Short mmCIF file of C-alpha atoms in Angstrom, two decimals:
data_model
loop_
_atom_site.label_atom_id
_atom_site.label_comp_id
_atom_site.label_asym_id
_atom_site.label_seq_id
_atom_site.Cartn_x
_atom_site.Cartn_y
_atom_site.Cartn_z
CA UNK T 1 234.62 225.31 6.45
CA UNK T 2 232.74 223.78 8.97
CA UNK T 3 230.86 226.59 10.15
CA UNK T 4 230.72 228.39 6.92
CA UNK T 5 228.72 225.35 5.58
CA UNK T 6 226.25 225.27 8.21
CA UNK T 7 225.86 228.95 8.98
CA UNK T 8 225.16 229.40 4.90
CA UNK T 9 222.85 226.70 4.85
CA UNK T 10 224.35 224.65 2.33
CA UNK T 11 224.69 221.64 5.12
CA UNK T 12 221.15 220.24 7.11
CA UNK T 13 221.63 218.38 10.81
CA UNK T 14 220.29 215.84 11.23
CA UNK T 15 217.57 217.36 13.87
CA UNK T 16 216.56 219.61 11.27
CA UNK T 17 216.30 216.86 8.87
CA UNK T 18 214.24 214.52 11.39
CA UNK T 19 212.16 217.58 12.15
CA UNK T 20 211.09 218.53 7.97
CA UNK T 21 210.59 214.62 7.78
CA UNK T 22 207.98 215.14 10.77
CA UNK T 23 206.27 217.99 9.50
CA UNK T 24 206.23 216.48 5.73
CA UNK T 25 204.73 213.24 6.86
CA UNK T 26 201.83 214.85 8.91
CA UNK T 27 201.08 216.99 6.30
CA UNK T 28 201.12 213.87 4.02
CA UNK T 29 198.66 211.86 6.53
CA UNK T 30 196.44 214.79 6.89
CA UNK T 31 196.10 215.12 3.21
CA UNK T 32 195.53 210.86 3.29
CA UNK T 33 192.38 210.85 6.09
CA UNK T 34 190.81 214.31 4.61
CA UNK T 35 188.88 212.87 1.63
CA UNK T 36 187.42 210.24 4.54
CA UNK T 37 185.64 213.68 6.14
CA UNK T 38 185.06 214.84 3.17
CA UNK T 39 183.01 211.43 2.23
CA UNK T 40 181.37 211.14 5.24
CA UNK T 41 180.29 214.80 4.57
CA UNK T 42 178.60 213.89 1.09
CA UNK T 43 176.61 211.04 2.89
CA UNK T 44 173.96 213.45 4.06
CA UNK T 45 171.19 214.83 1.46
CA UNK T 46 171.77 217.12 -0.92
CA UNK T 47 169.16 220.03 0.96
CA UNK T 48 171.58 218.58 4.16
CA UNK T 49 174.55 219.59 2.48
CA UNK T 50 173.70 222.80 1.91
CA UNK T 51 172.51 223.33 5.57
CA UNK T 52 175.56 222.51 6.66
CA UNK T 53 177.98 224.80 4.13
CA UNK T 54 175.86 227.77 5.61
CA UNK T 55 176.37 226.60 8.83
CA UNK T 56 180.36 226.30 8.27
CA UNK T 57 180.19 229.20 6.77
CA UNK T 58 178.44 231.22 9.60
CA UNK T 59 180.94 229.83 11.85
CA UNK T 60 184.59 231.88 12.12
CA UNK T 61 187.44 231.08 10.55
CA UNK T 62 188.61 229.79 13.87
CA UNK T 63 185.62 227.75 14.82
CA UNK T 64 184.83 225.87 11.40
CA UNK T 65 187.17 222.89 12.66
CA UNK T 66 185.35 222.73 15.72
CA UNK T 67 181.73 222.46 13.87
CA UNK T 68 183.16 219.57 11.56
CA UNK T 69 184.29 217.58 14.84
CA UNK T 70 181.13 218.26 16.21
CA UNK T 71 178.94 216.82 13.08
CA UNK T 72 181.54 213.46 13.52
CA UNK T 73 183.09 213.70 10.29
CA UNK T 74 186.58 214.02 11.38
CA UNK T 75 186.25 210.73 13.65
CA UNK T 76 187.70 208.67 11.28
CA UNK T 77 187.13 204.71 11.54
CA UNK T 78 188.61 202.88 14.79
CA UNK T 79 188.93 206.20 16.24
CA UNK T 80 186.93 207.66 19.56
CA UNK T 81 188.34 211.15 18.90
CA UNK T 82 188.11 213.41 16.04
CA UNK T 83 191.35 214.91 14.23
CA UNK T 84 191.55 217.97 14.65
CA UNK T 85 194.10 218.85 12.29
CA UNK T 86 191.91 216.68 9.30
CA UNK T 87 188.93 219.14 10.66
CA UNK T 88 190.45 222.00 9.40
CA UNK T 89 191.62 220.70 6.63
CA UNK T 90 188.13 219.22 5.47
CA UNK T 91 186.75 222.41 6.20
CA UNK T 92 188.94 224.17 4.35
CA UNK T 93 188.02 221.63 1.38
CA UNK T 94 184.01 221.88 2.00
CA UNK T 95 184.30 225.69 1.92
CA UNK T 96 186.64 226.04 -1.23
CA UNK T 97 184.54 223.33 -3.20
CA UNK T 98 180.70 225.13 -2.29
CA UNK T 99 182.44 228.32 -3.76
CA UNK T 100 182.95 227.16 -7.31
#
Protein backbone atom coordinates (compact mmCIF):
# COMPACT_ATOMS: atom_id res chain seq x y z
CA UNK A 1 0.00 0.00 0.00
CA UNK A 2 2.99 1.61 0.85
CA UNK A 3 4.38 2.10 -2.42
CA UNK A 4 1.16 2.41 -4.21
CA UNK A 5 0.53 5.57 -2.06
CA UNK A 6 3.68 7.21 -2.79
CA UNK A 7 4.26 6.15 -6.37
CA UNK A 8 0.44 7.63 -7.10
CA UNK A 9 1.12 10.65 -5.35
CA UNK A 10 -1.54 10.58 -2.95
CA UNK A 11 1.29 10.60 0.04
CA UNK A 12 4.15 13.80 0.18
CA UNK A 13 7.75 13.09 2.16
CA UNK A 14 8.63 15.05 4.09
CA UNK A 15 11.74 16.38 1.79
CA UNK A 16 9.30 17.18 -0.72
CA UNK A 17 7.22 18.92 1.74
CA UNK A 18 10.30 20.96 3.28
CA UNK A 19 11.32 21.65 -0.29
CA UNK A 20 7.46 23.32 -1.62
CA UNK A 21 7.66 25.13 1.88
CA UNK A 22 11.13 26.61 0.55
CA UNK A 23 10.10 27.52 -2.73
CA UNK A 24 6.56 28.97 -1.39
CA UNK A 25 8.24 31.15 1.16
CA UNK A 26 10.79 32.75 -1.31
CA UNK A 27 8.30 33.36 -3.61
CA UNK A 28 6.28 34.92 -0.71
CA UNK A 29 9.43 37.22 0.38
CA UNK A 30 10.11 38.17 -3.12
CA UNK A 31 6.59 39.27 -3.61
CA UNK A 32 7.10 41.19 0.21
CA UNK A 33 10.55 43.38 -0.81
CA UNK A 34 9.25 44.01 -4.62
CA UNK A 35 6.91 46.97 -3.98
CA UNK A 36 10.26 48.48 -1.95
CA UNK A 37 11.99 48.56 -5.77
CA UNK A 38 9.17 49.42 -7.11
CA UNK A 39 8.97 52.66 -4.62
CA UNK A 40 12.29 53.51 -4.85
CA UNK A 41 11.65 53.43 -8.67
CA UNK A 42 8.73 56.12 -8.45
CA UNK A 43 11.14 58.45 -6.43
CA UNK A 44 12.73 59.77 -9.57
CA UNK A 45 10.76 62.47 -11.85
CA UNK A 46 8.16 61.76 -13.85
CA UNK A 47 10.41 62.69 -17.44
CA UNK A 48 13.04 60.20 -15.20
CA UNK A 49 10.64 57.57 -15.17
CA UNK A 50 10.07 57.41 -18.48
CA UNK A 51 13.87 57.42 -19.32
CA UNK A 52 14.26 54.65 -17.50
CA UNK A 53 11.09 52.30 -18.86
CA UNK A 54 12.82 52.87 -22.35
CA UNK A 55 15.90 52.02 -21.03
CA UNK A 56 14.44 48.63 -19.39
CA UNK A 57 12.83 48.17 -22.21
CA UNK A 58 15.85 48.40 -24.65
CA UNK A 59 17.53 46.04 -22.46
CA UNK A 60 16.80 41.96 -23.13
CA UNK A 61 14.66 40.02 -21.44
CA UNK A 62 17.70 38.58 -19.76
CA UNK A 63 19.46 41.75 -18.86
CA UNK A 64 16.46 43.93 -17.42
CA UNK A 65 17.32 42.49 -13.79
CA UNK A 66 20.74 43.46 -14.21
CA UNK A 67 19.81 47.29 -15.22
CA UNK A 68 17.43 47.52 -12.06
CA UNK A 69 20.48 46.36 -9.75
CA UNK A 70 22.50 48.68 -11.44
CA UNK A 71 20.08 51.92 -10.89
CA UNK A 72 20.12 50.56 -6.84
CA UNK A 73 16.61 49.85 -6.59
CA UNK A 74 16.82 46.31 -5.68
CA UNK A 75 19.33 47.16 -2.66
CA UNK A 76 16.83 47.11 -0.27
CA UNK A 77 17.48 48.88 3.26
CA UNK A 78 20.41 47.35 5.54
CA UNK A 79 21.52 45.60 2.56
CA UNK A 80 25.10 46.13 0.56
CA UNK A 81 23.90 43.84 -2.25
CA UNK A 82 21.03 43.98 -4.50
CA UNK A 83 18.41 40.97 -4.84
CA UNK A 84 18.56 39.66 -7.64
CA UNK A 85 15.61 37.63 -7.64
CA UNK A 86 13.38 41.08 -6.40
CA UNK A 87 15.23 42.63 -9.70
CA UNK A 88 13.46 40.60 -11.89
CA UNK A 89 10.59 40.65 -10.32
CA UNK A 90 10.38 44.60 -10.14
CA UNK A 91 11.19 44.61 -13.60
CA UNK A 92 8.77 42.48 -14.54
CA UNK A 93 6.27 44.89 -12.51
CA UNK A 94 7.80 48.30 -14.10
CA UNK A 95 7.40 46.79 -17.59
CA UNK A 96 3.77 45.31 -17.17
CA UNK A 97 2.53 48.61 -15.37
CA UNK A 98 4.20 51.28 -18.36
CA UNK A 99 2.15 48.98 -20.79
CA UNK A 100 -1.33 49.77 -19.59
Amino acid sequence: MLIVSLSAGWMVTSGTARQTAEQQTEKAVIAALTPICIAEFRKAATAQQQLHIAALEDESSWEQGDYIEEQGWATLPGQEQPNVDVAEACAEQLLDVSST
